Tab-separated table of C-alpha atoms and ligand atoms in Angstrom:
chain	number	residue	atom	x	y	z
Q	1437	MET	CA	9.264	-4.804	24.842
Q	1438	LYS	CA	7.190	-7.444	22.832
Q	1439	VAL	CA	5.554	-6.072	19.879
Q	1440	LEU	CA	2.715	-7.796	17.594
Q	1441	VAL	CA	2.029	-7.320	13.757
Q	1442	VAL	CA	-1.377	-8.275	12.772
Q	1443	GLY	CA	-1.546	-9.342	9.004
Q	1444	LYS	CA	0.085	-12.112	6.902
Q	1445	GLY	CA	1.469	-10.282	3.759
Q	1446	GLY	CA	4.701	-8.980	2.586
Q	1447	ARG	CA	3.973	-5.734	4.242
Q	1448	GLU	CA	3.817	-7.415	7.541
Q	1449	HIS	CA	6.781	-9.425	6.946
Q	1450	ALA	CA	8.873	-6.264	6.106
Q	1451	LEU	CA	7.481	-4.606	9.274
Q	1452	CYS	CA	8.641	-7.560	11.370
Q	1453	TRP	CA	11.875	-7.648	9.778
Q	1454	LYS	CA	12.511	-3.958	10.957
Q	1455	LEU	CA	11.008	-4.281	14.261
Q	1456	ARG	CA	13.303	-7.174	14.894
Q	1457	GLN	CA	16.311	-5.242	14.380
Q	1458	SER	CA	15.298	-2.671	17.094
Q	1459	PRO	CA	17.299	-2.779	20.464
Q	1460	ARG	CA	13.687	-1.840	22.386
Q	1461	VAL	CA	12.190	-5.085	20.968
Q	1462	GLN	CA	12.429	-8.244	22.620
Q	1463	ALA	CA	10.164	-10.537	20.751
Q	1464	VAL	CA	8.163	-9.911	17.470
Q	1465	TYR	CA	4.655	-11.842	17.121
Q	1466	CYS	CA	2.805	-11.687	13.789
Q	1467	ALA	CA	-1.006	-12.869	13.498
Q	1468	PRO	CA	-1.361	-14.836	11.527
Q	1469	GLY	CA	2.039	-14.443	9.624
Q	1470	ASN	CA	3.542	-16.317	6.908
Q	1471	ALA	CA	6.319	-18.625	6.808
Q	1472	GLY	CA	8.750	-15.573	6.256
Q	1473	SER	CA	7.453	-13.397	9.205
Q	1474	ALA	CA	7.855	-17.082	11.261
Q	1475	GLU	CA	11.638	-16.458	10.853
Q	1476	GLU	CA	11.632	-13.013	12.346
Q	1477	GLY	CA	9.644	-14.168	15.367
Q	1478	ILE	CA	6.658	-16.204	16.487
Q	1479	ASN	CA	3.527	-16.605	14.509
Q	1480	VAL	CA	0.091	-16.696	16.237
Q	1481	GLU	CA	-2.733	-18.695	15.028
Q	1482	ILE	CA	-5.261	-15.604	14.814
Q	1483	GLU	CA	-6.711	-14.128	11.915
Q	1484	ALA	CA	-6.478	-10.346	11.382
Q	1485	HIS	CA	-10.143	-10.005	11.566
Q	1486	GLU	CA	-10.625	-11.852	14.984
Q	1487	LEU	CA	-10.566	-8.759	17.204
Q	1488	ASP	CA	-11.658	-10.409	20.424
Q	1489	ARG	CA	-8.941	-13.044	20.210
Q	1490	LEU	CA	-6.043	-10.542	19.416
Q	1491	VAL	CA	-6.947	-8.628	22.423
Q	1492	ARG	CA	-7.039	-11.530	24.789
Q	1493	PHE	CA	-3.443	-12.759	23.131
Q	1494	ALA	CA	-2.309	-9.186	23.537
Q	1495	ARG	CA	-3.291	-8.872	27.203
Q	1496	GLN	CA	-1.971	-12.325	28.045
Q	1497	GLU	CA	1.327	-12.170	26.195
Q	1498	GLY	CA	1.953	-8.453	27.780
Q	1499	ILE	CA	2.265	-6.915	24.488
Q	1500	GLY	CA	3.835	-3.371	24.332
Q	1501	LEU	CA	2.922	-2.253	21.009
Q	1502	THR	CA	0.642	-3.526	18.202
Q	1503	VAL	CA	0.993	-2.577	14.368
Q	1504	VAL	CA	-1.911	-3.285	12.085
Q	1505	GLY	CA	-1.058	-4.065	8.340
Q	1506	PRO	CA	-4.359	-4.284	6.630
Q	1507	GLU	CA	-7.217	-2.255	6.438
Q	1508	GLU	CA	-10.093	-4.802	7.467
Q	1509	PRO	CA	-9.153	-4.920	11.009
Q	1510	LEU	CA	-9.156	-1.176	11.037
Q	1511	ALA	CA	-12.322	-0.954	9.627
Q	1512	LEU	CA	-13.796	-3.226	12.118
Q	1513	GLY	CA	-12.444	-1.241	14.895
Q	1514	ILE	CA	-9.340	-3.070	16.191
Q	1515	VAL	CA	-7.764	0.279	17.492
Q	1516	ASP	CA	-10.840	1.071	19.668
Q	1517	ALA	CA	-11.151	-2.732	20.936
Q	1518	PHE	CA	-7.277	-2.239	21.868
Q	1519	GLU	CA	-7.610	1.109	23.509
Q	1520	LYS	CA	-10.471	0.134	25.315
Q	1521	GLU	CA	-8.422	-2.337	27.021
Q	1522	GLY	CA	-5.370	-0.035	27.618
Q	1523	LEU	CA	-3.479	-1.807	24.894
Q	1524	ARG	CA	-1.011	0.574	22.693
Q	1525	ILE	CA	-1.776	0.232	19.241
Q	1526	VAL	CA	-0.602	2.185	16.043
Q	1527	GLY	CA	-3.610	2.829	13.770
Q	1528	PRO	CA	-6.779	5.326	13.248
Q	1529	SER	CA	-10.058	4.326	15.162
Q	1530	LYS	CA	-12.879	2.960	13.249
Q	1531	ALA	CA	-14.466	6.402	12.923
Q	1532	ALA	CA	-11.232	7.752	11.156
Q	1533	ALA	CA	-10.505	4.698	9.285
Q	1534	GLU	CA	-13.800	5.413	7.172
Q	1535	LEU	CA	-11.360	7.389	5.145
Q	1536	GLU	CA	-10.267	4.360	3.572
Q	1537	ALA	CA	-13.443	2.090	4.149
Q	1538	SER	CA	-15.846	4.647	2.344
Q	1539	LYS	CA	-14.746	5.916	-0.973
Q	1540	VAL	CA	-17.605	8.469	-0.568
Q	1541	PHE	CA	-16.799	9.659	2.581
Q	1542	ALA	CA	-13.128	10.447	1.655
Q	1543	LYS	CA	-14.461	12.318	-1.645
Q	1544	GLU	CA	-16.791	14.413	0.572
Q	1545	LEU	CA	-14.064	15.000	2.744
Q	1546	MET	CA	-11.860	16.159	-0.180
Q	1547	ARG	CA	-14.538	18.225	-1.393
Q	1548	GLN	CA	-15.471	19.943	1.854
Q	1549	PHE	CA	-11.589	20.843	2.592
Q	1550	ASP	CA	-10.534	21.725	-0.849
Q	1551	ILE	CA	-8.318	18.486	-1.240
Q	1552	PRO	CA	-7.548	18.464	-5.051
Q	1553	THR	CA	-9.213	15.512	-6.344
Q	1554	ALA	CA	-10.865	14.339	-9.796
Q	1555	GLU	CA	-14.279	15.831	-10.243
Q	1556	PHE	CA	-16.920	13.110	-9.152
Q	1557	ARG	CA	-20.571	12.045	-8.268
Q	1558	VAL	CA	-21.812	9.406	-6.114
Q	1559	PHE	CA	-24.798	7.172	-6.901
Q	1560	ASP	CA	-26.919	4.394	-5.276
Q	1561	ASP	CA	-29.190	4.037	-8.136
Q	1562	PRO	CA	-28.095	2.282	-11.198
Q	1563	ASP	CA	-30.298	3.958	-13.619
Q	1564	LEU	CA	-29.269	7.685	-12.570
Q	1565	ALA	CA	-25.475	6.229	-12.965
Q	1566	ARG	CA	-25.889	5.132	-16.230
Q	1567	LYS	CA	-27.663	8.369	-17.258
Q	1568	TYR	CA	-24.803	10.381	-15.751
Q	1569	ILE	CA	-22.205	8.045	-17.776
Q	1570	GLU	CA	-24.222	8.798	-20.984
Q	1571	SER	CA	-24.203	12.696	-20.341
Q	1572	ARG	CA	-20.226	12.762	-19.830
Q	1573	ASP	CA	-17.807	13.418	-23.105
Q	1574	HIS	CA	-14.999	12.245	-21.146
Q	1575	PRO	CA	-13.716	8.642	-19.748
Q	1576	VAL	CA	-14.562	7.877	-16.007
Q	1577	VAL	CA	-13.486	5.711	-13.326
Q	1578	VAL	CA	-16.346	3.713	-11.321
Q	1579	LYS	CA	-15.345	2.995	-7.726
Q	1580	ALA	CA	-16.873	0.586	-5.409
Q	1581	ASP	CA	-17.750	2.794	-2.224
Q	1582	GLY	CA	-16.617	-0.045	0.349
Q	1583	LEU	CA	-13.659	-2.259	0.736
Q	1584	ALA	CA	-13.184	-4.519	-2.419
Q	1585	GLY	CA	-9.499	-5.490	-1.487
Q	1586	GLY	CA	-7.934	-3.374	-4.250
Q	1587	LYS	CA	-10.218	-4.105	-7.131
Q	1588	GLY	CA	-12.915	-2.173	-6.438
Q	1589	ALA	CA	-12.058	0.556	-8.812
Q	1590	ILE	CA	-12.893	-0.016	-12.881
Q	1591	VAL	CA	-10.864	2.473	-15.002
Q	1592	CYS	CA	-12.842	2.931	-18.167
Q	1593	SER	CA	-11.859	4.150	-21.717
Q	1594	THR	CA	-15.551	4.028	-23.347
Q	1595	LYS	CA	-19.082	4.417	-22.134
Q	1596	GLU	CA	-19.743	0.828	-22.780
Q	1597	GLU	CA	-16.872	-0.257	-20.536
Q	1598	ALA	CA	-18.437	2.366	-17.794
Q	1599	LEU	CA	-21.917	0.956	-18.198
Q	1600	ALA	CA	-20.675	-2.630	-17.662
Q	1601	ALA	CA	-18.696	-1.687	-14.528
Q	1602	VAL	CA	-21.909	-0.004	-13.465
Q	1603	GLU	CA	-23.602	-3.210	-14.066
Q	1604	LYS	CA	-20.848	-5.222	-12.384
Q	1605	ILE	CA	-20.583	-3.496	-9.243
Q	1606	MET	CA	-24.038	-2.436	-8.559
Q	1607	VAL	CA	-26.354	-4.974	-10.442
Q	1608	GLU	CA	-24.444	-8.217	-9.900
Q	1609	GLN	CA	-22.807	-7.059	-6.903
Q	1610	ALA	CA	-19.272	-8.328	-7.677
Q	1611	PHE	CA	-18.226	-6.621	-4.482
Q	1612	GLY	CA	-21.240	-7.462	-2.325
Q	1613	ALA	CA	-22.479	-4.658	-0.184
Q	1614	ALA	CA	-19.354	-2.497	-1.122
Q	1615	GLY	CA	-20.710	-1.839	-4.168
Q	1616	ARG	CA	-24.260	-0.428	-3.110
Q	1617	ARG	CA	-23.022	2.824	-3.536
Q	1618	VAL	CA	-20.357	3.641	-6.194
Q	1619	VAL	CA	-18.138	7.209	-6.857
Q	1620	ILE	CA	-18.030	8.055	-10.926
Q	1621	GLU	CA	-15.195	10.247	-11.169
Q	1622	ARG	CA	-13.120	11.833	-14.080
Q	1623	ARG	CA	-10.429	9.523	-15.452
Q	1624	LEU	CA	-7.306	11.368	-14.981
Q	1625	ASP	CA	-3.757	11.079	-16.810
Q	1626	GLY	CA	-0.507	11.321	-15.304
Q	1627	GLN	CA	2.104	9.310	-13.058
Q	1628	GLU	CA	0.912	7.743	-9.972
Q	1629	LEU	CA	2.725	8.247	-6.671
Q	1630	SER	CA	2.281	6.864	-3.461
Q	1631	VAL	CA	2.909	9.220	-0.106
Q	1632	ILE	CA	2.695	7.614	3.325
Q	1633	ALA	CA	2.832	9.699	6.231
Q	1634	LEU	CA	2.705	9.139	9.927
Q	1635	VAL	CA	0.087	10.928	11.699
Q	1636	SER	CA	-0.285	11.994	15.545
Q	1637	GLY	CA	-2.139	14.890	16.703
Q	1638	ARG	CA	-1.303	17.704	14.138
Q	1639	THR	CA	1.982	16.326	13.528
Q	1640	ILE	CA	2.964	14.760	10.013
Q	1641	VAL	CA	6.012	13.121	9.385
Q	1642	MET	CA	6.233	11.721	5.590
Q	1643	LEU	CA	8.071	8.992	4.682
Q	1644	GLU	CA	10.403	8.930	1.267
Q	1645	PRO	CA	8.217	8.791	-1.810
Q	1646	THR	CA	7.246	5.457	-3.601
Q	1647	GLN	CA	5.732	4.192	-6.642
Q	1648	ASP	CA	3.831	0.919	-6.928
Q	1649	HIS	CA	2.568	-0.849	-10.174
Q	1650	LYS	CA	-0.710	-1.942	-10.113
Q	1651	PRO	CA	-2.042	-3.622	-13.342
Q	1652	ALA	CA	-0.976	-7.152	-13.370
Q	1653	PHE	CA	1.312	-7.446	-16.656
Q	1654	ASP	CA	4.079	-5.403	-18.369
Q	1655	GLU	CA	3.481	-2.178	-19.532
Q	1656	ASP	CA	0.365	-1.759	-17.499
Q	1657	ARG	CA	-1.614	-4.046	-19.103
Q	1658	GLY	CA	-4.308	-6.144	-17.612
Q	1659	PRO	CA	-6.387	-5.995	-14.483
Q	1660	ASN	CA	-5.425	-3.913	-11.412
Q	1661	THR	CA	-3.978	-5.831	-8.263
Q	1662	GLY	CA	-2.973	-5.111	-4.944
Q	1663	GLY	CA	0.433	-4.234	-6.514
Q	1664	MET	CA	3.165	-5.969	-8.407
Q	1665	GLY	CA	6.268	-4.002	-7.493
Q	1666	ALA	CA	7.346	-0.945	-6.044
Q	1667	TYR	CA	10.400	1.437	-5.495
Q	1668	SER	CA	11.748	4.150	-3.813
Q	1669	PRO	CA	12.396	7.045	-3.919
Q	1670	THR	CA	11.043	7.970	-7.436
Q	1671	PRO	CA	12.498	10.904	-9.279
Q	1672	ILE	CA	9.073	12.477	-9.435
Q	1673	GLY	CA	8.508	12.706	-6.002
Q	1674	THR	CA	10.741	15.982	-5.982
Q	1675	PRO	CA	11.162	18.013	-2.415
Q	1676	GLU	CA	9.236	20.614	-4.158
Q	1677	LEU	CA	6.238	18.246	-5.038
Q	1678	MET	CA	6.475	16.768	-1.591
Q	1679	ARG	CA	6.078	19.788	0.143
Q	1680	GLU	CA	3.023	20.702	-2.046
Q	1681	ILE	CA	1.500	17.359	-1.241
Q	1682	GLU	CA	2.026	17.978	2.524
Q	1683	ARG	CA	0.638	21.582	2.047
Q	1684	VAL	CA	-2.345	20.681	-0.258
Q	1685	VAL	CA	-3.273	17.033	0.630
Q	1686	LEU	CA	-2.095	15.799	4.038
Q	1687	VAL	CA	-2.359	19.163	6.180
Q	1688	PRO	CA	-6.202	19.765	5.304
Q	1689	ALA	CA	-7.062	15.879	5.479
Q	1690	VAL	CA	-5.674	15.902	9.028
Q	1691	HIS	CA	-7.281	19.222	9.805
Q	1692	GLY	CA	-10.576	18.092	8.062
Q	1693	MET	CA	-10.531	14.827	10.066
Q	1694	ARG	CA	-10.368	16.777	13.527
Q	1695	ARG	CA	-12.900	19.195	12.306
Q	1696	LEU	CA	-15.295	16.416	11.662
Q	1697	HIS	CA	-14.357	14.666	15.083
Q	1698	ARG	CA	-12.605	11.844	13.783
Q	1699	PRO	CA	-8.931	12.867	14.723
Q	1700	PHE	CA	-6.478	10.552	12.513
Q	1701	ARG	CA	-3.588	8.959	13.987
Q	1702	GLY	CA	-1.608	6.057	12.510
Q	1703	VAL	CA	-0.633	5.893	9.137
Q	1704	LEU	CA	-1.999	7.820	6.149
Q	1705	TYR	CA	-1.458	6.929	2.734
Q	1706	ALA	CA	-2.212	9.233	-0.197
Q	1707	GLY	CA	-2.640	7.351	-3.627
Q	1708	LEU	CA	-1.923	10.292	-6.285
Q	1709	MET	CA	-1.834	11.050	-9.891
Q	1710	ILE	CA	0.501	13.617	-10.536
Q	1711	THR	CA	-1.319	15.671	-13.477
Q	1712	PRO	CA	0.225	18.466	-15.510
Q	1713	GLN	CA	-2.158	20.394	-13.476
Q	1714	GLY	CA	-0.624	19.335	-10.039
Q	1715	PRO	CA	-1.283	16.573	-7.692
Q	1716	ARG	CA	-4.625	15.061	-7.549
Q	1717	VAL	CA	-5.789	12.270	-4.753
Q	1718	LEU	CA	-7.020	9.111	-6.237
Q	1719	GLU	CA	-7.672	7.556	-2.595
Q	1720	PHE	CA	-6.788	7.538	1.025
Q	1721	ASN	CA	-5.549	4.526	2.750
Q	1722	VAL	CA	-5.096	4.347	6.530
Q	1723	ARG	CA	-2.312	2.157	6.696
Q	1724	PHE	CA	1.052	1.398	5.072
Q	1725	GLY	CA	1.046	0.252	1.428
Q	1726	ASP	CA	1.864	-3.105	0.134
Q	1727	PRO	CA	4.230	-3.537	-1.631
Q	1728	GLU	CA	5.763	0.133	-0.929
Q	1729	THR	CA	6.497	-1.018	2.711
Q	1730	GLN	CA	9.036	-3.492	1.641
Q	1731	PRO	CA	11.351	-0.952	-0.121
Q	1732	LEU	CA	10.649	1.800	2.397
Q	1733	MET	CA	11.601	-0.625	5.504
Q	1734	MET	CA	14.755	-1.851	3.417
Q	1735	ARG	CA	15.833	1.890	3.395
Q	1736	LEU	CA	14.851	3.224	6.817
Q	1737	LYS	CA	17.542	3.562	9.133
Q	1738	THR	CA	15.438	4.944	11.891
Q	1739	ASP	CA	14.319	2.763	14.939
Q	1740	LEU	CA	10.830	1.683	13.481
Q	1741	CYS	CA	9.880	0.551	16.873
Q	1742	ALA	CA	10.788	4.332	18.364
Q	1743	LEU	CA	8.965	5.871	15.509
Q	1744	LEU	CA	5.624	3.787	16.067
Q	1745	GLU	CA	5.554	4.244	19.594
Q	1746	ALA	CA	6.183	7.958	19.044
Q	1747	ILE	CA	2.757	8.069	17.052
Q	1748	VAL	CA	0.774	6.346	19.902
Q	1749	ASP	CA	2.460	8.525	22.690
Q	1750	ASN	CA	1.824	11.921	20.786
Q	1751	GLN	CA	5.827	12.496	20.645
Q	1752	LEU	CA	5.895	12.577	16.913
Q	1753	GLU	CA	7.062	16.136	16.961
Q	1754	SER	CA	10.628	15.085	17.921
Q	1755	PHE	CA	11.045	12.739	14.858
Q	1756	ALA	CA	9.308	15.979	12.636
Q	1757	ALA	CA	11.970	18.379	13.712
Q	1758	SER	CA	14.870	15.944	13.674
Q	1759	GLY	CA	13.569	14.288	10.310
Q	1760	LEU	CA	14.103	10.563	9.691
Q	1761	GLU	CA	17.217	8.349	8.419
Q	1762	TRP	CA	17.236	6.871	5.238
Q	1763	ASP	CA	19.478	4.742	3.248
Q	1764	GLU	CA	20.181	7.067	0.419
Q	1765	ARG	CA	20.460	4.143	-1.851
Q	1766	PRO	CA	17.242	3.180	-3.794
Q	1767	ALA	CA	15.114	-0.164	-3.113
Q	1768	VAL	CA	12.906	-2.028	-5.817
Q	1769	CYS	CA	10.370	-4.598	-5.062
Q	1770	VAL	CA	9.309	-7.255	-7.673
Q	1771	VAL	CA	6.294	-9.330	-6.606
Q	1772	LEU	CA	6.298	-12.931	-7.569
Q	1773	ALA	CA	2.722	-13.939	-8.012
Q	1774	SER	CA	0.328	-16.970	-8.841
Q	1775	GLU	CA	-0.768	-17.693	-12.209
Q	1776	GLY	CA	-4.448	-16.547	-12.357
Q	1777	TYR	CA	-4.036	-13.624	-9.939
Q	1778	PRO	CA	-5.987	-11.123	-9.406
Q	1779	GLY	CA	-8.423	-13.835	-10.339
Q	1780	PRO	CA	-8.546	-17.246	-8.852
Q	1781	TYR	CA	-5.350	-19.329	-8.433
Q	1782	GLN	CA	-3.814	-22.312	-6.972
Q	1783	LYS	CA	-2.129	-22.573	-3.664
Q	1784	GLY	CA	0.100	-25.196	-2.148
Q	1785	ARG	CA	3.048	-24.965	-4.738
Q	1786	THR	CA	6.362	-25.554	-3.292
Q	1787	ILE	CA	8.899	-22.773	-3.697
Q	1788	PHE	CA	12.164	-23.720	-4.625
Q	1789	GLY	CA	15.534	-21.505	-4.575
Q	1790	LEU	CA	15.161	-19.321	-1.368
Q	1791	ASP	CA	18.005	-20.292	0.192
Q	1792	HIS	CA	20.034	-19.105	-2.933
Q	1793	ALA	CA	18.394	-15.936	-3.062
Q	1794	ALA	CA	18.905	-15.029	0.391
Q	1795	GLN	CA	22.813	-15.342	-0.446
Q	1796	LEU	CA	22.834	-12.432	-2.771
Q	1797	PRO	CA	24.021	-9.435	-0.952
Q	1798	GLN	CA	21.723	-6.355	-0.330
Q	1799	VAL	CA	18.679	-8.720	-1.009
Q	1800	LYS	CA	15.939	-9.226	0.973
Q	1801	VAL	CA	13.024	-11.834	-0.095
Q	1802	PHE	CA	10.013	-10.872	2.100
Q	1803	HIS	CA	7.064	-13.292	2.051
Q	1804	SER	CA	3.804	-12.374	0.839
Q	1805	GLY	CA	1.648	-15.422	0.528
Q	1806	THR	CA	3.338	-18.346	1.736
Q	1807	LYS	CA	3.304	-20.872	4.733
Q	1808	VAL	CA	5.316	-24.095	5.749
Q	1809	SER	CA	3.789	-27.336	4.714
Q	1810	ASN	CA	5.500	-30.895	5.867
Q	1811	GLY	CA	8.559	-28.957	6.290
Q	1812	ARG	CA	8.563	-27.033	2.811
Q	1813	VAL	CA	7.759	-23.467	1.912
Q	1814	VAL	CA	4.571	-23.440	-0.364
Q	1815	THR	CA	2.436	-21.004	-1.855
Q	1816	ASP	CA	-0.586	-19.752	-0.050
Q	1817	GLY	CA	-1.770	-16.615	-1.936
Q	1818	GLY	CA	-1.905	-14.435	-5.113
Q	1819	ARG	CA	1.104	-12.394	-4.363
Q	1820	VAL	CA	3.633	-14.971	-3.099
Q	1821	LEU	CA	7.107	-13.385	-2.514
Q	1822	SER	CA	8.210	-9.521	-2.493
Q	1823	VAL	CA	12.083	-9.956	-3.749
Q	1824	THR	CA	13.508	-6.641	-2.589
Q	1825	ALA	CA	17.090	-4.995	-3.531
Q	1826	LEU	CA	19.152	-2.120	-2.782
Q	1827	GLY	CA	21.544	-0.906	-5.175
Q	1828	GLU	CA	23.973	2.243	-5.779
Q	1829	ASN	CA	21.003	3.513	-8.291
Q	1830	LEU	CA	17.634	2.356	-9.340
Q	1831	LEU	CA	19.188	0.398	-12.380
Q	1832	GLU	CA	21.374	-1.697	-10.056
Q	1833	ALA	CA	18.736	-2.174	-7.310
Q	1834	LYS	CA	16.582	-3.552	-10.100
Q	1835	ARG	CA	18.895	-5.654	-11.567
Q	1836	ARG	CA	19.830	-7.074	-7.997
Q	1837	ALA	CA	16.299	-7.531	-7.406
Q	1838	TYR	CA	15.646	-9.423	-10.801
Q	1839	GLU	CA	18.852	-11.695	-10.300
Q	1840	ALA	CA	17.502	-12.888	-6.836
Q	1841	VAL	CA	14.265	-13.731	-8.640
Q	1842	LYS	CA	15.793	-15.828	-11.177
Q	1843	CYS	CA	16.902	-18.087	-8.415
Q	1844	ILE	CA	13.342	-18.851	-7.543
Q	1845	GLU	CA	10.851	-21.010	-9.053
Q	1846	PHE	CA	7.359	-22.166	-8.403
Q	1847	ALA	CA	4.744	-23.683	-10.682
Q	1848	GLY	CA	2.651	-20.955	-12.254
Q	1849	MET	CA	5.159	-18.247	-10.900
Q	1850	PHE	CA	4.627	-14.880	-12.826
Q	1851	TYR	CA	6.048	-11.317	-12.289
Q	1852	ARG	CA	6.065	-7.946	-14.189
Q	1853	ARG	CA	9.533	-7.433	-15.944
Q	1854	ASP	CA	9.350	-3.674	-16.052
Q	1855	ILE	CA	9.370	-2.703	-12.275
Q	1856	ALA	CA	11.003	0.715	-12.196
Q	1857	ASP	CA	11.520	1.240	-15.663
Q	1858	ARG	CA	9.549	4.573	-16.207
Q	1859	ALA	CA	11.708	5.763	-13.449
Q	1860	ILE	CA	14.983	4.585	-14.679
Q	1861	ARG	CA	13.851	6.153	-18.189
Q	1862	ARG	CA	13.314	9.178	-16.625
Q	1863	LEU	CA	16.659	9.344	-14.967
Q	1864	ARG	CA	18.277	8.659	-18.167
Q	1865	LEU	CA	16.592	11.551	-19.888
Q	1866	ALA	CA	17.541	14.041	-16.981
Q	1867	GLN	CA	21.240	13.379	-17.304
Q	1868	PRO	CA	23.236	15.783	-19.075
Q	1869	GLY	CA	23.116	14.812	-22.854
Q	1870	GLY	CA	21.060	11.858	-21.408
Q	1871	ASP	CA	18.963	9.551	-24.366
Q	1872	ALA	CA	16.872	6.789	-24.213
Q	1873	GLY	CA	18.247	5.648	-27.122
Q	1874	THR	CA	21.234	3.472	-25.865
Q	1875	GLY	CA	19.100	0.566	-25.335
Q	1876	SER	CA	16.120	-0.337	-23.370
Q	1877	PRO	CA	16.666	0.420	-19.529
Q	1878	GLY	CA	14.302	-2.787	-19.163
Q	1879	THR	CA	16.673	-4.936	-20.542
Q	1880	LEU	CA	18.240	-7.131	-17.947
G	2960	AMP	P1	-8.033	3.398	-6.043
G	2960	AMP	O1	-8.481	2.217	-5.323
G	2960	AMP	O2	-9.032	4.494	-5.878
G	2960	AMP	O3	-6.911	3.885	-5.802
G	2960	AMP	O4	-8.035	3.152	-7.432
G	2960	AMP	C1	-7.131	1.866	-8.023
G	2960	AMP	C2	-6.230	2.360	-9.039
G	2960	AMP	O5	-7.228	2.963	-10.385
G	2960	AMP	C3	-5.257	3.741	-9.071
G	2960	AMP	O6	-4.276	3.412	-8.452
G	2960	AMP	C4	-5.208	4.036	-10.386
G	2960	AMP	O7	-4.521	3.358	-10.880
G	2960	AMP	C5	-6.727	3.796	-10.868
G	2960	AMP	N1	-7.572	5.274	-10.622
G	2960	AMP	C6	-8.284	5.456	-9.713
G	2960	AMP	N2	-8.842	6.486	-10.039
G	2960	AMP	C7	-8.394	7.099	-11.028
G	2960	AMP	C8	-8.603	8.226	-11.779
G	2960	AMP	N3	-9.695	9.334	-11.486
G	2960	AMP	N4	-8.338	8.469	-12.954
G	2960	AMP	C9	-7.201	7.299	-13.581
G	2960	AMP	N5	-6.878	6.386	-12.617
G	2960	AMP	C10	-7.279	5.997	-11.678
G	2961	LIG	N1	-0.024	-0.939	-2.934
G	2961	LIG	C1	-1.630	-0.351	-2.845
G	2961	LIG	C2	-1.976	-0.617	-1.398
G	2961	LIG	O1	-1.462	-0.756	-0.449
G	2961	LIG	O2	-3.348	-0.286	-1.420
């Protein structure tokens, strides 16, 4: 079968890489793809939002299965457009993609179906939003309602910051129409956890727990990004907690969407804060996470194509019964970014050392924002590469990933040096007689 992956990031490269390993797959196409996906298959020069062109291509080329990486085409209705033409595609309908495309919709669903989340209010008037902030005696997070490329949530420590966030989102309209309404919610403390599940009908199959690192700099400093690194599994995602998340978050969300006549099919991602009172949903996404997908694909042993087909064909129950097969070894992914990201940055910088890094064992360098120019691989995005490695334990996976990072260079390259450290520290403390005093686990 011919498969098509829509998108151009590290997540899409990882999906192409994994799909290519399936005996069911005869060719992998990626639209528009990057220099990495071109090594796994064939790039097609169509942007992810060009729905008509994608439909036409899929029909002409006889694509048997399409999987969508980013949220924009899902929110635009790519699944409806493909299904109208009888084309098989993994993802939610436009109506169900609202779960990610509107934070107001997601929060109201959570309220209606008792899904644990931070207490909140919705505003479309900046004056009322300001009054509400003044009346609160706890820190808040101000979130643009619509899609804002992962940058629409502003975590505030003071009232001044929250008022400035209202100004930026609602008055200056930094995210355009996405900021016409805002959600203002209580700021929560705890550890974040990403839980990604495959959903079809009433069946839910959870993938292994992952954690990403959103802030740009070490020790969670700096502005939020799309994600500067990720690892899987994570010690906080215990089997008990995962069962609780399935019961109190995923099951009611899937049930709620059916009740609202927006049945959800595809990939459901719950971004959670694990608080002392239990898990709380920060957001829902309606797709695979980036960079969470990179370590997950390194570890997944089950045939990805069979799994994705099962979603489309309502056959997911068989995987729910048998469970998925995973490499027991953890995987760590370090994102190499362009100086300036998540703000403005330069493109077109030559990347050196990719061949060298590719020779290291248990390492895969997924491309995030790259392209080929004059025969050379150059930078083409804020997040440039997702250097991912497996190891016998998290520490070894981290060491391998950073060893590969050391081989790679481009002008203005920056990355976090503490990916997975919190989990490594936690594991050390949990060991019998364990202590964190034997040197920083972040030391490489
Ligand atoms: P969101 O786009 O809603 O996932 O928010 C992006 C990031 O902002 C999350 O990954 C968290 O790091 C942070 N965040 C969002 N909501 C909250 C909250 N209520 N309390 C603390 N941090 C939050
Ligand atoms: N890594 C967060 C996301 O994919 O939205």
